[in-house]
Amino acid sequence: MTRPKIDTPRFIYVLDPMCSWCWAFSAAVDTLKQHYAFPWTLLMGGLAPDSDEPMDKAMQQKLQAIWQHIEQQTGTPFNYDFWSNNTPRRSTYLSCRAVISAETLAPERGFDMVRLIQKAYYHDAKNPSDLDTLVQLAQQMGLDTSLFTSLINSPDTRSKLEAQISEAHRLGAQGFPSLFIETESGLHALSYGYTDVEKLTQRVEAALQRKE
């Protein structure tokens, strides 16, 4: 079977908008977007299913330790007021569906919702596990909030998320962030997990130079 010809390379980015390593990775992604005028496909990886249960203290401490580690390793800032200002829940599927809903209402603006969720969570200490937070972000994007609210928990959006999670697994993405580039020579993994922009750029260039 002949593989379809790829006219333009594209990046495929597997992430969860509430993944702390994805927040650290956002600077590298922005640099790639500036240097390469290629389209991006976002796949929501789905870090944690819907839950109304408050996060236990052990998990809260574990995540805060991860934030501290990321700060030390990458210099990425975090707002620890989140832990005192909110009732944290181990629940990210809603924010994943928010990105899919935003993309449905405004094609190619999924990245905008990702960035707003990350800023709300890690910079402004708001809780993207709460629907109210996500509706406010949709309003900031200029989206119809009634349509957004109806979409975010719709069966169609839930199915799209499950399909994206399955596609991410098919690509071999076991964690976030994972980044790939698809070129004429096939699909190339650029990173499984956090990688600095220098290494990413080297891998992109190597993938672009590969032939059939």
PDB file of C-alpha atoms in Angstrom:
ATOM      1  CA  MET A   1       0.000   0.000   0.000  1.00  0.00           C
ATOM      2  CA  THR A   2       1.428   3.371  -1.031  1.00  0.00           C
ATOM      3  CA  ARG A   3       1.643   5.962   1.705  1.00  0.00           C
ATOM      4  CA  PRO A   4      -0.120   9.255   0.852  1.00  0.00           C
ATOM      5  CA  LYS A   5       2.255  12.001  -0.212  1.00  0.00           C
ATOM      6  CA  ILE A   6       2.803  14.740   2.364  1.00  0.00           C
ATOM      7  CA  ASP A   7       2.863  18.104   0.595  1.00  0.00           C
ATOM      8  CA  THR A   8       3.757  20.086   3.719  1.00  0.00           C
ATOM      9  CA  PRO A   9       5.397  18.779   6.872  1.00  0.00           C
ATOM     10  CA  ARG A  10       3.260  19.014   9.998  1.00  0.00           C
ATOM     11  CA  PHE A  11       3.899  18.818  13.706  1.00  0.00           C
ATOM     12  CA  ILE A  12       1.780  16.493  15.828  1.00  0.00           C
ATOM     13  CA  TYR A  13       1.766  17.528  19.463  1.00  0.00           C
ATOM     14  CA  VAL A  14       0.408  15.219  22.167  1.00  0.00           C
ATOM     15  CA  LEU A  15      -0.283  17.102  25.384  1.00  0.00           C
ATOM     16  CA  ASP A  16      -2.577  17.715  28.281  1.00  0.00           C
ATOM     17  CA  PRO A  17      -3.262  21.403  28.968  1.00  0.00           C
ATOM     18  CA  MET A  18      -2.926  20.750  32.724  1.00  0.00           C
ATOM     19  CA  CYS A  19       0.369  18.852  32.394  1.00  0.00           C
ATOM     20  CA  SER A  20       3.111  20.757  34.233  1.00  0.00           C
ATOM     21  CA  TRP A  21       5.861  19.534  31.879  1.00  0.00           C
ATOM     22  CA  CYS A  22       3.761  20.780  28.937  1.00  0.00           C
ATOM     23  CA  TRP A  23       3.715  24.215  30.590  1.00  0.00           C
ATOM     24  CA  ALA A  24       7.510  24.109  30.694  1.00  0.00           C
ATOM     25  CA  PHE A  25       7.579  22.862  27.087  1.00  0.00           C
ATOM     26  CA  SER A  26       5.433  25.751  25.818  1.00  0.00           C
ATOM     27  CA  ALA A  27       8.436  28.045  25.283  1.00  0.00           C
ATOM     28  CA  ALA A  28      10.079  25.469  22.997  1.00  0.00           C
ATOM     29  CA  VAL A  29       6.823  24.996  21.101  1.00  0.00           C
ATOM     30  CA  ASP A  30       6.499  28.750  20.596  1.00  0.00           C
ATOM     31  CA  THR A  31      10.048  28.870  19.208  1.00  0.00           C
ATOM     32  CA  LEU A  32       9.322  26.056  16.755  1.00  0.00           C
ATOM     33  CA  LYS A  33       6.152  27.826  15.641  1.00  0.00           C
ATOM     34  CA  GLN A  34       8.180  30.965  14.945  1.00  0.00           C
ATOM     35  CA  HIS A  35      10.886  29.149  12.978  1.00  0.00           C
ATOM     36  CA  TYR A  36       8.795  26.690  10.973  1.00  0.00           C
ATOM     37  CA  ALA A  37       5.649  27.698   9.104  1.00  0.00           C
ATOM     38  CA  PHE A  38       4.203  24.193   9.311  1.00  0.00           C
ATOM     39  CA  PRO A  39       0.704  23.301  10.486  1.00  0.00           C
ATOM     40  CA  TRP A  40       0.203  21.770  13.908  1.00  0.00           C
ATOM     41  CA  THR A  41      -2.162  18.983  14.908  1.00  0.00           C
ATOM     42  CA  LEU A  42      -2.993  18.856  18.608  1.00  0.00           C
ATOM     43  CA  LEU A  43      -3.866  15.576  20.283  1.00  0.00           C
ATOM     44  CA  MET A  44      -5.224  15.709  23.803  1.00  0.00           C
ATOM     45  CA  GLY A  45      -3.612  12.920  25.805  1.00  0.00           C
ATOM     46  CA  GLY A  46      -6.014  12.895  28.728  1.00  0.00           C
ATOM     47  CA  LEU A  47      -3.919  12.874  31.898  1.00  0.00           C
ATOM     48  CA  ALA A  48      -6.684  12.246  34.462  1.00  0.00           C
ATOM     49  CA  PRO A  49     -10.393  11.358  33.971  1.00  0.00           C
ATOM     50  CA  ASP A  50     -13.279  13.433  35.305  1.00  0.00           C
ATOM     51  CA  SER A  51     -13.577  13.411  39.081  1.00  0.00           C
ATOM     52  CA  ASP A  52     -15.385  15.443  41.716  1.00  0.00           C
ATOM     53  CA  GLU A  53     -13.207  14.039  44.501  1.00  0.00           C
ATOM     54  CA  PRO A  54     -10.796  16.466  46.175  1.00  0.00           C
ATOM     55  CA  MET A  55      -7.150  15.567  45.624  1.00  0.00           C
ATOM     56  CA  ASP A  56      -5.609  13.896  48.654  1.00  0.00           C
ATOM     57  CA  LYS A  57      -2.747  15.579  50.484  1.00  0.00           C
ATOM     58  CA  ALA A  58      -0.174  13.048  49.283  1.00  0.00           C
ATOM     59  CA  MET A  59      -0.955  13.773  45.630  1.00  0.00           C
ATOM     60  CA  GLN A  60      -0.947  17.518  46.275  1.00  0.00           C
ATOM     61  CA  GLN A  61       2.507  17.251  47.831  1.00  0.00           C
ATOM     62  CA  LYS A  62       3.722  15.067  44.963  1.00  0.00           C
ATOM     63  CA  LEU A  63       2.589  17.568  42.340  1.00  0.00           C
ATOM     64  CA  GLN A  64       4.085  20.515  44.200  1.00  0.00           C
ATOM     65  CA  ALA A  65       7.380  18.639  44.333  1.00  0.00           C
ATOM     66  CA  ILE A  66       7.162  18.089  40.561  1.00  0.00           C
ATOM     67  CA  TRP A  67       6.545  21.825  40.063  1.00  0.00           C
ATOM     68  CA  GLN A  68       9.623  22.611  42.152  1.00  0.00           C
ATOM     69  CA  HIS A  69      11.703  20.128  40.166  1.00  0.00           C
ATOM     70  CA  ILE A  70      10.561  21.651  36.864  1.00  0.00           C
ATOM     71  CA  GLU A  71      11.365  25.143  38.126  1.00  0.00           C
ATOM     72  CA  GLN A  72      14.872  24.040  39.071  1.00  0.00           C
ATOM     73  CA  GLN A  73      15.461  22.200  35.794  1.00  0.00           C
ATOM     74  CA  THR A  74      13.932  24.679  33.329  1.00  0.00           C
ATOM     75  CA  GLY A  75      13.362  28.011  35.084  1.00  0.00           C
ATOM     76  CA  THR A  76       9.636  27.799  34.348  1.00  0.00           C
ATOM     77  CA  PRO A  77       7.660  29.741  37.003  1.00  0.00           C
ATOM     78  CA  PHE A  78       4.680  28.341  38.934  1.00  0.00           C
ATOM     79  CA  ASN A  79       2.162  30.081  41.173  1.00  0.00           C
ATOM     80  CA  TYR A  80       1.843  28.005  44.341  1.00  0.00           C
ATOM     81  CA  ASP A  81      -1.153  30.059  45.481  1.00  0.00           C
ATOM     82  CA  PHE A  82      -3.151  27.534  43.456  1.00  0.00           C
ATOM     83  CA  TRP A  83      -2.927  25.037  46.314  1.00  0.00           C
ATOM     84  CA  SER A  84      -4.384  27.401  48.924  1.00  0.00           C
ATOM     85  CA  ASN A  85      -6.861  29.219  46.659  1.00  0.00           C
ATOM     86  CA  ASN A  86      -8.595  26.132  45.256  1.00  0.00           C
ATOM     87  CA  THR A  87      -9.883  22.664  46.007  1.00  0.00           C
ATOM     88  CA  PRO A  88      -7.587  20.688  43.676  1.00  0.00           C
ATOM     89  CA  ARG A  89      -8.973  17.645  41.900  1.00  0.00           C
ATOM     90  CA  ARG A  90      -7.075  15.047  39.890  1.00  0.00           C
ATOM     91  CA  SER A  91      -9.192  15.771  36.817  1.00  0.00           C
ATOM     92  CA  THR A  92      -7.944  17.044  33.431  1.00  0.00           C
ATOM     93  CA  TYR A  93     -10.339  15.551  30.872  1.00  0.00           C
ATOM     94  CA  LEU A  94     -12.595  18.608  31.132  1.00  0.00           C
ATOM     95  CA  SER A  95      -9.759  20.936  30.121  1.00  0.00           C
ATOM     96  CA  CYS A  96      -8.889  18.574  27.254  1.00  0.00           C
ATOM     97  CA  ARG A  97     -12.505  18.767  26.061  1.00  0.00           C
ATOM     98  CA  ALA A  98     -12.312  22.557  26.400  1.00  0.00           C
ATOM     99  CA  VAL A  99      -9.514  22.608  23.809  1.00  0.00           C
ATOM    100  CA  ILE A 100     -11.487  20.334  21.481  1.00  0.00           C
ATOM    101  CA  SER A 101     -14.614  22.485  21.934  1.00  0.00           C
ATOM    102  CA  ALA A 102     -12.667  25.673  21.208  1.00  0.00           C
ATOM    103  CA  GLU A 103     -11.223  24.074  18.072  1.00  0.00           C
ATOM    104  CA  THR A 104     -14.734  23.049  16.997  1.00  0.00           C
ATOM    105  CA  LEU A 105     -16.075  26.590  17.395  1.00  0.00           C
ATOM    106  CA  ALA A 106     -12.955  28.328  16.062  1.00  0.00           C
ATOM    107  CA  PRO A 107     -10.837  26.033  13.863  1.00  0.00           C
ATOM    108  CA  GLU A 108      -7.073  26.364  14.362  1.00  0.00           C
ATOM    109  CA  ARG A 109      -7.527  28.194  17.671  1.00  0.00           C
ATOM    110  CA  GLY A 110      -7.081  25.186  19.910  1.00  0.00           C
ATOM    111  CA  PHE A 111      -3.621  26.457  20.805  1.00  0.00           C
ATOM    112  CA  ASP A 112      -5.182  29.651  22.118  1.00  0.00           C
ATOM    113  CA  MET A 113      -7.284  27.670  24.582  1.00  0.00           C
ATOM    114  CA  VAL A 114      -4.264  25.586  25.621  1.00  0.00           C
ATOM    115  CA  ARG A 115      -2.312  28.737  26.404  1.00  0.00           C
ATOM    116  CA  LEU A 116      -5.198  30.309  28.331  1.00  0.00           C
ATOM    117  CA  ILE A 117      -5.647  27.159  30.420  1.00  0.00           C
ATOM    118  CA  GLN A 118      -1.940  26.978  31.181  1.00  0.00           C
ATOM    119  CA  LYS A 119      -1.795  30.664  32.136  1.00  0.00           C
ATOM    120  CA  ALA A 120      -4.926  30.394  34.291  1.00  0.00           C
ATOM    121  CA  TYR A 121      -3.570  27.347  36.105  1.00  0.00           C
ATOM    122  CA  TYR A 122       0.131  27.975  36.511  1.00  0.00           C
ATOM    123  CA  HIS A 123       0.300  31.781  36.453  1.00  0.00           C
ATOM    124  CA  ASP A 124      -3.055  32.962  37.823  1.00  0.00           C
ATOM    125  CA  ALA A 125      -3.688  30.079  40.278  1.00  0.00           C
ATOM    126  CA  LYS A 126      -7.147  29.289  38.895  1.00  0.00           C
ATOM    127  CA  ASN A 127      -8.563  25.784  38.613  1.00  0.00           C
ATOM    128  CA  PRO A 128      -9.118  24.487  35.045  1.00  0.00           C
ATOM    129  CA  SER A 129     -10.837  21.417  36.520  1.00  0.00           C
ATOM    130  CA  ASP A 130     -13.781  23.767  37.156  1.00  0.00           C
ATOM    131  CA  LEU A 131     -16.215  24.429  34.330  1.00  0.00           C
ATOM    132  CA  ASP A 132     -16.644  28.066  35.391  1.00  0.00           C
ATOM    133  CA  THR A 133     -12.933  28.708  34.828  1.00  0.00           C
ATOM    134  CA  LEU A 134     -13.040  27.224  31.338  1.00  0.00           C
ATOM    135  CA  VAL A 135     -16.164  29.180  30.379  1.00  0.00           C
ATOM    136  CA  GLN A 136     -14.382  32.390  31.425  1.00  0.00           C
ATOM    137  CA  LEU A 137     -11.471  31.441  29.173  1.00  0.00           C
ATOM    138  CA  ALA A 138     -13.836  30.745  26.282  1.00  0.00           C
ATOM    139  CA  GLN A 139     -15.273  34.202  26.815  1.00  0.00           C
ATOM    140  CA  GLN A 140     -11.755  35.668  26.682  1.00  0.00           C
ATOM    141  CA  MET A 141     -11.332  33.964  23.304  1.00  0.00           C
ATOM    142  CA  GLY A 142     -14.546  35.576  22.077  1.00  0.00           C
ATOM    143  CA  LEU A 143     -16.343  32.250  21.759  1.00  0.00           C
ATOM    144  CA  ASP A 144     -20.077  31.781  22.193  1.00  0.00           C
ATOM    145  CA  THR A 145     -20.119  30.604  25.819  1.00  0.00           C
ATOM    146  CA  SER A 146     -23.534  28.923  25.511  1.00  0.00           C
ATOM    147  CA  LEU A 147     -22.334  26.829  22.581  1.00  0.00           C
ATOM    148  CA  PHE A 148     -19.041  26.155  24.342  1.00  0.00           C
ATOM    149  CA  THR A 149     -20.823  24.968  27.492  1.00  0.00           C
ATOM    150  CA  SER A 150     -23.082  22.648  25.520  1.00  0.00           C
ATOM    151  CA  LEU A 151     -20.142  21.244  23.557  1.00  0.00           C
ATOM    152  CA  ILE A 152     -17.703  20.586  26.371  1.00  0.00           C
ATOM    153  CA  ASN A 153     -19.674  17.675  27.852  1.00  0.00           C
ATOM    154  CA  SER A 154     -21.433  16.562  24.681  1.00  0.00           C
ATOM    155  CA  PRO A 155     -21.188  12.923  23.534  1.00  0.00           C
ATOM    156  CA  ASP A 156     -19.478  14.078  20.332  1.00  0.00           C
ATOM    157  CA  THR A 157     -16.740  15.950  22.200  1.00  0.00           C
ATOM    158  CA  ARG A 158     -16.252  13.033  24.575  1.00  0.00           C
ATOM    159  CA  SER A 159     -15.873  10.721  21.569  1.00  0.00           C
ATOM    160  CA  LYS A 160     -13.353  13.067  19.976  1.00  0.00           C
ATOM    161  CA  LEU A 161     -11.272  13.033  23.158  1.00  0.00           C
ATOM    162  CA  GLU A 162     -11.302   9.240  23.309  1.00  0.00           C
ATOM    163  CA  ALA A 163     -10.279   9.126  19.632  1.00  0.00           C
ATOM    164  CA  GLN A 164      -7.391  11.524  20.283  1.00  0.00           C
ATOM    165  CA  ILE A 165      -6.219   9.509  23.281  1.00  0.00           C
ATOM    166  CA  SER A 166      -6.279   6.355  21.134  1.00  0.00           C
ATOM    167  CA  GLU A 167      -4.338   8.084  18.353  1.00  0.00           C
ATOM    168  CA  ALA A 168      -1.748   9.308  20.855  1.00  0.00           C
ATOM    169  CA  HIS A 169      -1.258   5.739  22.077  1.00  0.00           C
ATOM    170  CA  ARG A 170      -0.976   4.522  18.503  1.00  0.00           C
ATOM    171  CA  LEU A 171       1.847   6.994  17.948  1.00  0.00           C
ATOM    172  CA  GLY A 172       3.644   5.645  20.985  1.00  0.00           C
ATOM    173  CA  ALA A 173       3.106   8.665  23.226  1.00  0.00           C
ATOM    174  CA  GLN A 174       3.100   7.256  26.749  1.00  0.00           C
ATOM    175  CA  GLY A 175       3.558  10.624  28.444  1.00  0.00           C
ATOM    176  CA  PHE A 176       3.359  14.350  27.875  1.00  0.00           C
ATOM    177  CA  PRO A 177       4.602  16.301  26.116  1.00  0.00           C
ATOM    178  CA  SER A 178       5.274  14.154  23.050  1.00  0.00           C
ATOM    179  CA  LEU A 179       6.087  15.775  19.739  1.00  0.00           C
ATOM    180  CA  PHE A 180       6.303  14.335  16.227  1.00  0.00           C
ATOM    181  CA  ILE A 181       6.848  15.656  12.730  1.00  0.00           C
ATOM    182  CA  GLU A 182       5.328  14.064   9.646  1.00  0.00           C
ATOM    183  CA  THR A 183       7.274  14.576   6.420  1.00  0.00           C
ATOM    184  CA  GLU A 184       7.563  12.939   3.003  1.00  0.00           C
ATOM    185  CA  SER A 185       9.817  10.297   4.555  1.00  0.00           C
ATOM    186  CA  GLY A 186       7.294   9.384   7.255  1.00  0.00           C
ATOM    187  CA  LEU A 187       6.549  10.103  10.887  1.00  0.00           C
ATOM    188  CA  HIS A 188       9.475  11.053  13.125  1.00  0.00           C
ATOM    189  CA  ALA A 189       9.458  11.310  16.913  1.00  0.00           C
ATOM    190  CA  LEU A 190      11.036  14.562  18.112  1.00  0.00           C
ATOM    191  CA  SER A 191      10.496  14.061  21.830  1.00  0.00           C
ATOM    192  CA  TYR A 192       8.891  11.738  24.332  1.00  0.00           C
ATOM    193  CA  GLY A 193       8.772  14.058  27.309  1.00  0.00           C
ATOM    194  CA  TYR A 194      10.381  17.451  27.869  1.00  0.00           C
ATOM    195  CA  THR A 195      13.228  18.347  25.492  1.00  0.00           C
ATOM    196  CA  ASP A 196      15.004  21.676  25.068  1.00  0.00           C
ATOM    197  CA  VAL A 197      14.539  23.678  21.897  1.00  0.00           C
ATOM    198  CA  GLU A 198      18.114  23.186  20.644  1.00  0.00           C
ATOM    199  CA  LYS A 199      17.744  19.411  20.532  1.00  0.00           C
ATOM    200  CA  LEU A 200      14.270  19.729  19.029  1.00  0.00           C
ATOM    201  CA  THR A 201      15.550  21.964  16.246  1.00  0.00           C
ATOM    202  CA  GLN A 202      18.363  19.537  15.446  1.00  0.00           C
ATOM    203  CA  ARG A 203      15.871  16.677  15.238  1.00  0.00           C
ATOM    204  CA  VAL A 204      13.494  18.681  13.046  1.00  0.00           C
ATOM    205  CA  GLU A 205      16.297  19.492  10.622  1.00  0.00           C
ATOM    206  CA  ALA A 206      17.392  15.854  10.524  1.00  0.00           C
ATOM    207  CA  ALA A 207      13.828  14.739   9.798  1.00  0.00           C
ATOM    208  CA  LEU A 208      13.446  17.320   7.015  1.00  0.00           C
ATOM    209  CA  GLN A 209      16.647  16.107   5.347  1.00  0.00           C
ATOM    210  CA  ARG A 210      15.621  12.446   5.334  1.00  0.00           C
ATOM    211  CA  LYS A 211      14.464  11.012   2.026  1.00  0.00           C
ATOM    212  CA  GLU A 212      12.140   8.161   1.199  1.00  0.00           C
TER     213      GLU A 212
END
